[in-house]
PDB file of C-alpha atoms in Angstrom:
ATOM      1  CA  MET A   1      -0.074  -0.319   0.065  1.00  0.00           C
ATOM      2  CA  GLU A   2       3.085   2.555   0.596  1.00  0.00           C
ATOM      3  CA  ASN A   3       3.486   3.223  -3.249  1.00  0.00           C
ATOM      4  CA  GLU A   4      -1.201   4.188  -3.433  1.00  0.00           C
ATOM      5  CA  ILE A   5      -1.785   7.368  -3.804  1.00  0.00           C
ATOM      6  CA  ARG A   6      -3.524   8.810  -0.222  1.00  0.00           C
ATOM      7  CA  ARG A   7      -6.084  10.950  -1.788  1.00  0.00           C
ATOM      8  CA  THR A   8      -8.503  13.308  -0.156  1.00  0.00           C
ATOM      9  CA  LEU A   9     -12.315  13.587  -0.830  1.00  0.00           C
ATOM     10  CA  ASP A  10     -12.434  16.280  -2.618  1.00  0.00           C
ATOM     11  CA  GLU A  11      -9.585  14.583  -4.759  1.00  0.00           C
ATOM     12  CA  LEU A  12     -12.205  11.814  -5.156  1.00  0.00           C
ATOM     13  CA  VAL A  13     -15.244  13.982  -6.010  1.00  0.00           C
ATOM     14  CA  THR A  14     -13.382  15.169  -9.049  1.00  0.00           C
ATOM     15  CA  ARG A  15     -11.958  11.931  -9.927  1.00  0.00           C
ATOM     16  CA  TYR A  16     -15.422  10.967 -10.783  1.00  0.00           C
ATOM     17  CA  GLU A  17     -16.795  14.150 -12.142  1.00  0.00           C
ATOM     18  CA  LEU A  18     -13.826  13.235 -14.403  1.00  0.00           C
ATOM     19  CA  GLU A  19     -13.916  10.199 -15.284  1.00  0.00           C
ATOM     20  CA  PRO A  20     -17.402   8.019 -15.310  1.00  0.00           C
ATOM     21  CA  ASP A  21     -15.995   4.826 -16.989  1.00  0.00           C
ATOM     22  CA  LEU A  22     -13.705   4.447 -13.315  1.00  0.00           C
ATOM     23  CA  ARG A  23     -15.444   1.162 -11.597  1.00  0.00           C
ATOM     24  CA  ASP A  24     -12.998   1.508  -7.843  1.00  0.00           C
ATOM     25  CA  ILE A  25     -14.106  -0.077  -4.912  1.00  0.00           C
ATOM     26  CA  TYR A  26     -13.415   0.538  -1.448  1.00  0.00           C
ATOM     27  CA  VAL A  27     -12.905  -1.733   1.162  1.00  0.00           C
ATOM     28  CA  GLU A  28     -12.039  -1.600   4.934  1.00  0.00           C
ATOM     29  CA  GLY A  29      -8.751  -3.694   4.745  1.00  0.00           C
ATOM     30  CA  LYS A  30      -5.827  -5.731   2.522  1.00  0.00           C
ATOM     31  CA  THR A  31      -7.530  -9.584   2.833  1.00  0.00           C
ATOM     32  CA  ASP A  32     -11.166  -7.545   1.924  1.00  0.00           C
ATOM     33  CA  LYS A  33      -9.025  -5.765  -1.310  1.00  0.00           C
ATOM     34  CA  LEU A  34      -7.524  -9.668  -1.955  1.00  0.00           C
ATOM     35  CA  LEU A  35      -9.978 -11.725  -2.117  1.00  0.00           C
ATOM     36  CA  ILE A  36     -12.300  -8.733  -4.069  1.00  0.00           C
ATOM     37  CA  GLU A  37      -9.591  -8.712  -6.585  1.00  0.00           C
ATOM     38  CA  TRP A  38      -9.465 -12.106  -6.540  1.00  0.00           C
ATOM     39  CA  PHE A  39     -13.164 -13.401  -6.926  1.00  0.00           C
ATOM     40  CA  LEU A  40     -13.701 -10.829  -9.400  1.00  0.00           C
ATOM     41  CA  ASP A  41     -10.633 -12.040 -11.751  1.00  0.00           C
ATOM     42  CA  GLN A  42     -12.085 -15.140 -11.889  1.00  0.00           C
ATOM     43  CA  LYS A  43     -15.006 -14.418 -13.296  1.00  0.00           C
ATOM     44  CA  LYS A  44     -13.003 -11.678 -15.558  1.00  0.00           C
ATOM     45  CA  ASN A  45     -14.367  -8.828 -14.793  1.00  0.00           C
ATOM     46  CA  GLN A  46     -11.708  -6.428 -16.131  1.00  0.00           C
ATOM     47  CA  GLY A  47     -12.034  -2.125 -15.742  1.00  0.00           C
ATOM     48  CA  PHE A  48     -12.125  -2.510 -11.826  1.00  0.00           C
ATOM     49  CA  ALA A  49     -10.240  -1.524  -9.014  1.00  0.00           C
ATOM     50  CA  VAL A  50      -9.713  -2.351  -5.695  1.00  0.00           C
ATOM     51  CA  TYR A  51      -8.707  -0.028  -3.002  1.00  0.00           C
ATOM     52  CA  GLU A  52      -7.982  -0.181   0.954  1.00  0.00           C
ATOM     53  CA  ILE A  53     -10.118   2.567   2.671  1.00  0.00           C
ATOM     54  CA  ASP A  54      -6.369   3.814   4.197  1.00  0.00           C
ATOM     55  CA  THR A  55      -4.908   5.300   1.023  1.00  0.00           C
ATOM     56  CA  VAL A  56      -8.228   8.100   1.119  1.00  0.00           C
ATOM     57  CA  GLU A  57      -7.652  11.061   3.727  1.00  0.00           C
ATOM     58  CA  ILE A  58     -10.985  11.100   6.367  1.00  0.00           C
ATOM     59  CA  PRO A  59     -11.231  13.664   8.940  1.00  0.00           C
ATOM     60  CA  ALA A  60     -11.711  12.257  12.141  1.00  0.00           C
ATOM     61  CA  GLN A  61     -14.552  14.796  12.479  1.00  0.00           C
ATOM     62  CA  LEU A  62     -16.890  13.299   9.725  1.00  0.00           C
ATOM     63  CA  LEU A  63     -17.180  10.058  11.600  1.00  0.00           C
ATOM     64  CA  PHE A  64     -18.101  11.888  14.806  1.00  0.00           C
ATOM     65  CA  GLU A  65     -20.914  13.929  13.138  1.00  0.00           C
ATOM     66  CA  GLN A  66     -22.532  10.209  11.498  1.00  0.00           C
ATOM     67  CA  GLY A  67     -21.922   9.391  15.013  1.00  0.00           C
ATOM     68  CA  LEU A  68     -19.393   6.381  14.174  1.00  0.00           C
ATOM     69  CA  LYS A  69     -16.135   5.000  15.887  1.00  0.00           C
ATOM     70  CA  ASP A  70     -12.096   6.287  14.718  1.00  0.00           C
ATOM     71  CA  ASN A  71     -12.028   2.687  12.724  1.00  0.00           C
ATOM     72  CA  ASN A  72     -11.982   1.700   9.298  1.00  0.00           C
ATOM     73  CA  ARG A  73     -15.257   0.719   9.199  1.00  0.00           C
ATOM     74  CA  SER A  74     -16.833   3.514   9.299  1.00  0.00           C
ATOM     75  CA  ARG A  75     -14.372   4.950   7.027  1.00  0.00           C
ATOM     76  CA  VAL A  76     -15.608   2.942   4.153  1.00  0.00           C
ATOM     77  CA  ILE A  77     -18.977   4.537   5.490  1.00  0.00           C
ATOM     78  CA  THR A  78     -18.449   8.152   5.905  1.00  0.00           C
ATOM     79  CA  LEU A  79     -16.825   7.908   2.057  1.00  0.00           C
ATOM     80  CA  ALA A  80     -19.623   6.735   0.345  1.00  0.00           C
ATOM     81  CA  LEU A  81     -22.303   8.499   2.229  1.00  0.00           C
ATOM     82  CA  TYR A  82     -19.885  11.477   1.669  1.00  0.00           C
ATOM     83  CA  ILE A  83     -19.431  11.351  -2.267  1.00  0.00           C
ATOM     84  CA  ASN A  84     -23.346  10.027  -2.639  1.00  0.00           C
ATOM     85  CA  ASP A  85     -23.858  13.167  -1.114  1.00  0.00           C
ATOM     86  CA  LYS A  86     -21.063  15.133  -3.449  1.00  0.00           C
ATOM     87  CA  LEU A  87     -22.251  14.186  -6.189  1.00  0.00           C
ATOM     88  CA  SER A  88     -25.640  15.325  -8.947  1.00  0.00           C
ATOM     89  CA  GLU A  89     -26.704  11.975  -9.367  1.00  0.00           C
ATOM     90  CA  THR A  90     -26.429   8.402  -8.488  1.00  0.00           C
ATOM     91  CA  SER A  91     -22.749   7.279  -9.645  1.00  0.00           C
ATOM     92  CA  LEU A  92     -21.584   3.122 -10.927  1.00  0.00           C
ATOM     93  CA  HIS A  93     -17.694   5.031 -10.312  1.00  0.00           C
ATOM     94  CA  ILE A  94     -17.423   3.827  -6.745  1.00  0.00           C
ATOM     95  CA  THR A  95     -18.394   0.737  -4.410  1.00  0.00           C
ATOM     96  CA  CYS A  96     -17.367   0.861  -0.656  1.00  0.00           C
ATOM     97  CA  VAL A  97     -18.267  -2.418   0.734  1.00  0.00           C
ATOM     98  CA  ALA A  98     -18.498  -2.967   4.722  1.00  0.00           C
ATOM     99  CA  ASP A  99     -18.918  -5.812   7.420  1.00  0.00           C
ATOM    100  CA  LYS A 100     -22.631  -4.930   8.619  1.00  0.00           C
ATOM    101  CA  ASP A 101     -20.547  -6.268  12.158  1.00  0.00           C
ATOM    102  CA  PHE A 102     -23.691  -4.553  14.854  1.00  0.00           C
ATOM    103  CA  ASP A 103     -26.549  -3.077  12.543  1.00  0.00           C
ATOM    104  CA  TRP A 104     -28.732  -5.680  12.550  1.00  0.00           C
ATOM    105  CA  LEU A 105     -28.720  -5.632  16.525  1.00  0.00           C
ATOM    106  CA  PHE A 106     -29.286  -2.056  16.794  1.00  0.00           C
ATOM    107  CA  CYS A 107     -31.471  -1.388  13.395  1.00  0.00           C
ATOM    108  CA  LYS A 108     -29.156   0.628  11.932  1.00  0.00           C
ATOM    109  CA  GLU A 109     -29.859   1.562   8.333  1.00  0.00           C
ATOM    110  CA  TYR A 110     -28.253   3.945   5.926  1.00  0.00           C
ATOM    111  CA  GLN A 111     -29.933   5.297   2.524  1.00  0.00           C
ATOM    112  CA  CYS A 112     -26.817   5.329   0.071  1.00  0.00           C
ATOM    113  CA  ASP A 113     -26.157   3.590  -3.261  1.00  0.00           C
ATOM    114  CA  LEU A 114     -22.803   3.526  -2.827  1.00  0.00           C
ATOM    115  CA  LEU A 115     -22.017   1.392   0.182  1.00  0.00           C
ATOM    116  CA  LEU A 116     -22.833  -2.533   0.463  1.00  0.00           C
ATOM    117  CA  PHE A 117     -22.593  -4.974   3.359  1.00  0.00           C
ATOM    118  CA  THR A 118     -21.576  -8.481   3.401  1.00  0.00           C
ATOM    119  CA  ASP A 119     -24.023 -10.625   4.032  1.00  0.00           C
ATOM    120  CA  TYR A 120     -23.252 -12.111   7.053  1.00  0.00           C
ATOM    121  CA  SER A 121     -21.386  -9.902  10.231  1.00  0.00           C
ATOM    122  CA  CYS A 122     -18.337  -9.813   8.618  1.00  0.00           C
ATOM    123  CA  LEU A 123     -16.476 -11.366   5.390  1.00  0.00           C
ATOM    124  CA  GLU A 124     -14.750 -13.799   7.385  1.00  0.00           C
ATOM    125  CA  MET A 125     -17.845 -15.886   7.565  1.00  0.00           C
ATOM    126  CA  TYR A 126     -18.493 -16.244   4.123  1.00  0.00           C
ATOM    127  CA  LEU A 127     -15.139 -18.936   5.868  1.00  0.00           C
ATOM    128  CA  PHE A 128     -18.092 -20.237   8.150  1.00  0.00           C
ATOM    129  CA  ASN A 129     -18.731 -22.702   5.716  1.00  0.00           C
ATOM    130  CA  GLU A 130     -18.707 -26.924   6.221  1.00  0.00           C
ATOM    131  CA  ALA A 131     -17.430 -26.906   2.543  1.00  0.00           C
ATOM    132  CA  VAL A 132     -14.787 -24.043   2.998  1.00  0.00           C
ATOM    133  CA  LEU A 133     -13.353 -25.938   6.027  1.00  0.00           C
ATOM    134  CA  ASP A 134     -13.130 -29.796   5.651  1.00  0.00           C
ATOM    135  CA  LYS A 135     -11.042 -28.642   2.295  1.00  0.00           C
ATOM    136  CA  CYS A 136      -8.698 -26.037   4.906  1.00  0.00           C
ATOM    137  CA  LEU A 137      -9.319 -29.399   7.887  1.00  0.00           C
ATOM    138  CA  ARG A 138      -8.547 -32.335   5.342  1.00  0.00           C
ATOM    139  CA  LEU A 139      -6.381 -30.852   2.382  1.00  0.00           C
ATOM    140  CA  GLY A 140      -4.358 -27.942   3.692  1.00  0.00           C
ATOM    141  CA  LEU A 141      -3.866 -29.330   7.346  1.00  0.00           C
ATOM    142  CA  GLY A 142      -3.905 -33.220   6.465  1.00  0.00           C
ATOM    143  CA  LEU A 143      -6.445 -33.962   9.100  1.00  0.00           C
ATOM    144  CA  SER A 144      -9.372 -36.565   9.319  1.00  0.00           C
ATOM    145  CA  GLN A 145     -10.241 -35.427  12.347  1.00  0.00           C
ATOM    146  CA  PRO A 146     -11.927 -33.205  13.367  1.00  0.00           C
ATOM    147  CA  LYS A 147     -15.032 -33.484  11.564  1.00  0.00           C
ATOM    148  CA  ALA A 148     -15.725 -29.707  10.104  1.00  0.00           C
ATOM    149  CA  ARG A 149     -19.399 -30.190  10.388  1.00  0.00           C
ATOM    150  CA  GLU A 150     -18.739 -30.738  14.514  1.00  0.00           C
ATOM    151  CA  VAL A 151     -16.303 -28.290  14.542  1.00  0.00           C
ATOM    152  CA  LEU A 152     -18.217 -25.937  13.246  1.00  0.00           C
ATOM    153  CA  ASN A 153     -20.939 -26.916  15.698  1.00  0.00           C
ATOM    154  CA  GLN A 154     -19.201 -27.060  18.576  1.00  0.00           C
ATOM    155  CA  LEU A 155     -17.757 -22.857  18.310  1.00  0.00           C
ATOM    156  CA  SER A 156     -20.903 -21.617  17.331  1.00  0.00           C
ATOM    157  CA  ARG A 157     -22.326 -21.650  21.391  1.00  0.00           C
ATOM    158  CA  VAL A 158     -18.826 -20.147  22.171  1.00  0.00           C
ATOM    159  CA  LEU A 159     -18.228 -18.383  19.551  1.00  0.00           C
ATOM    160  CA  GLU A 160     -22.458 -16.365  19.341  1.00  0.00           C
ATOM    161  CA  ASP A 161     -22.120 -15.963  23.176  1.00  0.00           C
ATOM    162  CA  LEU A 162     -18.483 -13.595  22.793  1.00  0.00           C
ATOM    163  CA  PHE A 163     -19.964 -11.638  19.936  1.00  0.00           C
ATOM    164  CA  LEU A 164     -23.078 -10.545  22.044  1.00  0.00           C
ATOM    165  CA  ILE A 165     -20.321  -9.753  25.136  1.00  0.00           C
ATOM    166  CA  ARG A 166     -18.917  -7.488  22.292  1.00  0.00           C
ATOM    167  CA  ASP A 167     -22.493  -6.092  21.222  1.00  0.00           C
ATOM    168  CA  THR A 168     -23.050  -5.457  24.825  1.00  0.00           C
ATOM    169  CA  ASN A 169     -20.302  -3.570  24.747  1.00  0.00           C
ATOM    170  CA  GLU A 170     -21.171  -1.683  22.064  1.00  0.00           C
ATOM    171  CA  ALA A 171     -25.054  -1.047  23.063  1.00  0.00           C
ATOM    172  CA  LEU A 172     -23.923   0.211  26.713  1.00  0.00           C
ATOM    173  CA  ASN A 173     -20.314   2.077  25.061  1.00  0.00           C
ATOM    174  CA  LEU A 174     -18.512   1.150  27.720  1.00  0.00           C
ATOM    175  CA  ASN A 175     -15.236   1.358  24.655  1.00  0.00           C
ATOM    176  CA  MET A 176     -13.762  -1.619  26.282  1.00  0.00           C
ATOM    177  CA  ARG A 177     -10.236  -3.075  25.695  1.00  0.00           C
ATOM    178  CA  TRP A 178     -10.612  -6.464  24.257  1.00  0.00           C
ATOM    179  CA  LEU A 179      -8.636  -9.658  26.758  1.00  0.00           C
ATOM    180  CA  ASP A 180      -6.698 -11.792  24.577  1.00  0.00           C
ATOM    181  CA  LYS A 181      -6.898 -15.129  24.247  1.00  0.00           C
ATOM    182  CA  PHE A 182     -10.884 -15.425  25.925  1.00  0.00           C
ATOM    183  CA  GLY A 183      -9.505 -14.692  29.073  1.00  0.00           C
ATOM    184  CA  ASP A 184      -8.598 -19.034  29.568  1.00  0.00           C
ATOM    185  CA  CYS A 185     -12.100 -19.259  29.720  1.00  0.00           C
ATOM    186  CA  CYS A 186     -12.639 -21.640  27.263  1.00  0.00           C
ATOM    187  CA  LYS A 187     -11.672 -24.979  28.194  1.00  0.00           C
ATOM    188  CA  LEU A 188     -11.762 -28.401  25.717  1.00  0.00           C
ATOM    189  CA  ASN A 189     -12.791 -31.839  27.282  1.00  0.00           C
ATOM    190  CA  LYS A 190     -10.289 -34.065  26.678  1.00  0.00           C
ATOM    191  CA  LYS A 191     -12.538 -36.809  26.166  1.00  0.00           C
ATOM    192  CA  ASP A 192     -14.929 -36.223  23.810  1.00  0.00           C
ATOM    193  CA  TYR A 193     -13.162 -32.770  22.844  1.00  0.00           C
ATOM    194  CA  GLN A 194     -16.210 -30.519  23.821  1.00  0.00           C
ATOM    195  CA  VAL A 195     -15.718 -26.997  24.550  1.00  0.00           C
ATOM    196  CA  GLN A 196     -16.674 -25.361  27.817  1.00  0.00           C
ATOM    197  CA  PHE A 197     -16.816 -21.948  27.993  1.00  0.00           C
ATOM    198  CA  GLU A 198     -16.790 -20.102  31.175  1.00  0.00           C
ATOM    199  CA  LEU A 199     -19.478 -16.773  30.358  1.00  0.00           C
ATOM    200  CA  LYS A 200     -19.222 -15.158  33.822  1.00  0.00           C
ATOM    201  CA  THR A 201     -16.035 -15.885  34.607  1.00  0.00           C
ATOM    202  CA  PHE A 202     -15.339 -13.513  31.156  1.00  0.00           C
ATOM    203  CA  ILE A 203     -17.164 -11.185  32.095  1.00  0.00           C
ATOM    204  CA  THR A 204     -16.408 -10.517  35.032  1.00  0.00           C
ATOM    205  CA  LYS A 205     -12.713 -10.450  33.955  1.00  0.00           C
ATOM    206  CA  TYR A 206     -13.154  -8.200  31.130  1.00  0.00           C
ATOM    207  CA  LEU A 207     -14.526  -5.865  32.795  1.00  0.00           C
ATOM    208  CA  ASN A 208     -11.637  -5.968  36.142  1.00  0.00           C
ATOM    209  CA  SER A 209      -9.159  -6.067  32.989  1.00  0.00           C
ATOM    210  CA  ASN A 210     -11.541  -2.089  31.756  1.00  0.00           C
ATOM    211  CA  SER A 211     -11.601  -0.579  35.810  1.00  0.00           C
ATOM    212  CA  ASN A 212     -15.330  -1.671  34.815  1.00  0.00           C
ATOM    213  CA  ARG A 213     -16.935  -4.196  37.356  1.00  0.00           C
ATOM    214  CA  SER A 214     -19.498  -1.976  39.210  1.00  0.00           C
ATOM    215  CA  GLN A 215     -21.127  -2.597  36.011  1.00  0.00           C
ATOM    216  CA  GLU A 216     -21.178  -6.550  35.802  1.00  0.00           C
ATOM    217  CA  SER A 217     -24.650  -6.539  36.362  1.00  0.00           C
ATOM    218  CA  ARG A 218     -26.157  -3.890  34.453  1.00  0.00           C
ATOM    219  CA  PHE A 219     -24.499  -5.476  31.540  1.00  0.00           C
ATOM    220  CA  ILE A 220     -25.176  -8.982  32.052  1.00  0.00           C
ATOM    221  CA  THR A 221     -28.909  -7.878  31.961  1.00  0.00           C
ATOM    222  CA  LYS A 222     -28.467  -6.149  28.821  1.00  0.00           C
ATOM    223  CA  LEU A 223     -26.447  -9.145  27.421  1.00  0.00           C
ATOM    224  CA  GLU A 224     -29.454 -11.285  28.004  1.00  0.00           C
ATOM    225  CA  GLU A 225     -31.982  -8.400  25.916  1.00  0.00           C
ATOM    226  CA  LEU A 226     -30.246  -8.216  22.983  1.00  0.00           C
ATOM    227  CA  ARG A 227     -29.360 -12.577  23.130  1.00  0.00           C
ATOM    228  CA  ALA A 228     -33.233 -12.412  22.796  1.00  0.00           C
ATOM    229  CA  LYS A 229     -33.525 -11.215  19.673  1.00  0.00           C
ATOM    230  CA  LYS A 230     -32.490 -14.285  17.850  1.00  0.00           C
ATOM    231  CA  LEU A 231     -32.222 -15.670  14.387  1.00  0.00           C
ATOM    232  CA  ILE A 232     -31.905 -18.721  12.760  1.00  0.00           C
ATOM    233  CA  GLU A 233     -28.620 -18.070  10.825  1.00  0.00           C
ATOM    234  CA  ILE A 234     -25.520 -18.082  13.358  1.00  0.00           C
ATOM    235  CA  ARG A 235     -23.087 -15.893  10.874  1.00  0.00           C
ATOM    236  CA  TYR A 236     -24.788 -12.367  12.034  1.00  0.00           C
ATOM    237  CA  LYS A 237     -23.757 -13.088  15.767  1.00  0.00           C
ATOM    238  CA  ILE A 238     -19.332 -14.674  15.291  1.00  0.00           C
ATOM    239  CA  HIS A 239     -16.629 -11.314  15.195  1.00  0.00           C
ATOM    240  CA  GLY A 240     -14.352 -13.006  12.981  1.00  0.00           C
ATOM    241  CA  HIS A 241     -11.408 -12.531  14.981  1.00  0.00           C
ATOM    242  CA  ASP A 242     -13.107 -14.938  17.069  1.00  0.00           C
ATOM    243  CA  PHE A 243     -13.642 -17.660  14.811  1.00  0.00           C
ATOM    244  CA  THR A 244     -10.006 -17.720  13.492  1.00  0.00           C
ATOM    245  CA  GLU A 245      -8.952 -17.777  17.235  1.00  0.00           C
ATOM    246  CA  LEU A 246     -11.085 -19.986  18.497  1.00  0.00           C
ATOM    247  CA  LEU A 247     -10.937 -22.464  14.847  1.00  0.00           C
ATOM    248  CA  CYS A 248      -6.998 -22.340  15.968  1.00  0.00           C
ATOM    249  CA  TRP A 249      -7.307 -22.524  19.809  1.00  0.00           C
ATOM    250  CA  TYR A 250      -9.559 -26.180  18.787  1.00  0.00           C
ATOM    251  CA  ILE A 251      -7.416 -27.298  16.072  1.00  0.00           C
ATOM    252  CA  ARG A 252      -4.281 -27.255  18.056  1.00  0.00           C
ATOM    253  CA  PRO A 253      -4.093 -30.772  20.264  1.00  0.00           C
ATOM    254  CA  TYR A 254      -4.479 -32.883  16.814  1.00  0.00           C
ATOM    255  CA  LEU A 255      -1.412 -30.923  14.673  1.00  0.00           C
ATOM    256  CA  GLY A 256       1.208 -32.669  14.235  1.00  0.00           C
ATOM    257  CA  THR A 257       4.261 -31.588  17.030  1.00  0.00           C
ATOM    258  CA  GLU A 258       6.615 -30.170  14.147  1.00  0.00           C
ATOM    259  CA  ILE A 259       3.687 -27.155  12.985  1.00  0.00           C
ATOM    260  CA  ARG A 260       1.538 -27.291  16.250  1.00  0.00           C
ATOM    261  CA  SER A 261       3.453 -23.799  18.455  1.00  0.00           C
ATOM    262  CA  SER A 262       3.987 -21.811  14.659  1.00  0.00           C
ATOM    263  CA  TYR A 263       0.843 -22.689  13.535  1.00  0.00           C
ATOM    264  CA  ASN A 264      -1.339 -19.519  14.640  1.00  0.00           C
ATOM    265  CA  SER A 265      -4.146 -17.939  13.024  1.00  0.00           C
ATOM    266  CA  GLU A 266      -3.241 -15.596  10.719  1.00  0.00           C
ATOM    267  CA  ILE A 267      -1.626 -18.794   8.910  1.00  0.00           C
ATOM    268  CA  LEU A 268      -4.949 -20.343   9.592  1.00  0.00           C
ATOM    269  CA  ALA A 269      -6.976 -17.688   7.912  1.00  0.00           C
ATOM    270  CA  ARG A 270      -5.233 -17.816   4.670  1.00  0.00           C
ATOM    271  CA  SER A 271      -5.507 -21.687   5.061  1.00  0.00           C
ATOM    272  CA  LEU A 272      -9.370 -20.986   4.672  1.00  0.00           C
ATOM    273  CA  LEU A 273      -8.845 -18.176   2.529  1.00  0.00           C
ATOM    274  CA  ALA A 274      -7.397 -20.576   0.012  1.00  0.00           C
ATOM    275  CA  CYS A 275     -10.297 -22.784   0.001  1.00  0.00           C
ATOM    276  CA  ILE A 276     -12.994 -20.269  -0.724  1.00  0.00           C
ATOM    277  CA  ASP A 277     -14.606 -21.069  -3.947  1.00  0.00           C
ATOM    278  CA  ALA A 278     -15.670 -18.773  -6.389  1.00  0.00           C
ATOM    279  CA  ASP A 279     -18.500 -19.930  -7.895  1.00  0.00           C
ATOM    280  CA  LYS A 280     -19.876 -20.991  -4.635  1.00  0.00           C
ATOM    281  CA  LEU A 281     -19.059 -16.668  -3.403  1.00  0.00           C
ATOM    282  CA  SER A 282     -21.072 -15.741  -6.647  1.00  0.00           C
ATOM    283  CA  GLN A 283     -24.343 -17.077  -4.641  1.00  0.00           C
ATOM    284  CA  GLU A 284     -24.181 -14.640  -2.091  1.00  0.00           C
ATOM    285  CA  GLY A 285     -25.668 -11.217  -2.093  1.00  0.00           C
ATOM    286  CA  LEU A 286     -23.152  -8.844  -1.793  1.00  0.00           C
ATOM    287  CA  PHE A 287     -20.774 -10.625  -4.542  1.00  0.00           C
ATOM    288  CA  GLN A 288     -24.002 -10.999  -6.816  1.00  0.00           C
ATOM    289  CA  ARG A 289     -24.136  -7.040  -6.177  1.00  0.00           C
ATOM    290  CA  LEU A 290     -20.388  -6.410  -6.825  1.00  0.00           C
ATOM    291  CA  LEU A 291     -20.100  -8.845 -10.133  1.00  0.00           C
ATOM    292  CA  ALA A 292     -23.660  -6.112 -11.194  1.00  0.00           C
ATOM    293  CA  ARG A 293     -22.508  -2.630 -10.606  1.00  0.00           C
ATOM    294  CA  ILE A 294     -19.167  -3.736 -11.969  1.00  0.00           C
ATOM    295  CA  ASP A 295     -20.398  -5.404 -15.453  1.00  0.00           C
ATOM    296  CA  ARG A 296     -22.681  -1.738 -15.818  1.00  0.00           C
TER     297      ARG A 296
END
């Protein structure tokens, strides 16, 4: 990214006014950029460019005016809203892709034709898939056990709890720093490899580490309130980082001793990406909308 030009918002407005044939896509980070570029290349699309949002200068004040946090997701949303407001008519020159994140829980929507969201909570949830994980485990890691379906079933409940904890932090506007390694509150039963997550212990540690122990009762009440907003699709209720971290933790005992100590969640995430199928992705709403915009 060092060689890419960092443009201002007004420079971008001028760019899209003067160059109507452009088909630019802005995403949150490097993984998003690589996946979308690869997917569109697989579908033989040409004439597009994908940029990380860090290539654009977006003043923090604009984020705060929209009631958004200071992060890359908010920058992508702000870019889409700004360009949409400044151009005289709806433009296909630019598409901004952001994670859905917690918006479905807060019933938050954005009226902007330039802005697309992931079908699930985040881009990593396209990897939370039995076929993708099965290929990764069997061909990428050479494991006949554990089975992909069982792994996803085992992890789902814990991942939903972790998502709700993160969501409660957002809902209460506590701005707390996340606990590393799940606060050592995940245990693996060596007999049947069942995952046990000590939810209340994690919450206590989480609040203590952020000097917020007095919020415990309020925190748990809000969490259960959010849990009541049920959705059938689990991929709405998982944070991408939690998925790869917990999955790496779960499969580590199955790995050979030669790689066990050096294997980490970042390597695992890359392995999962390498197992994704472009034709399967093209059946998802986000990727269908991307193809439709690029093909116009």
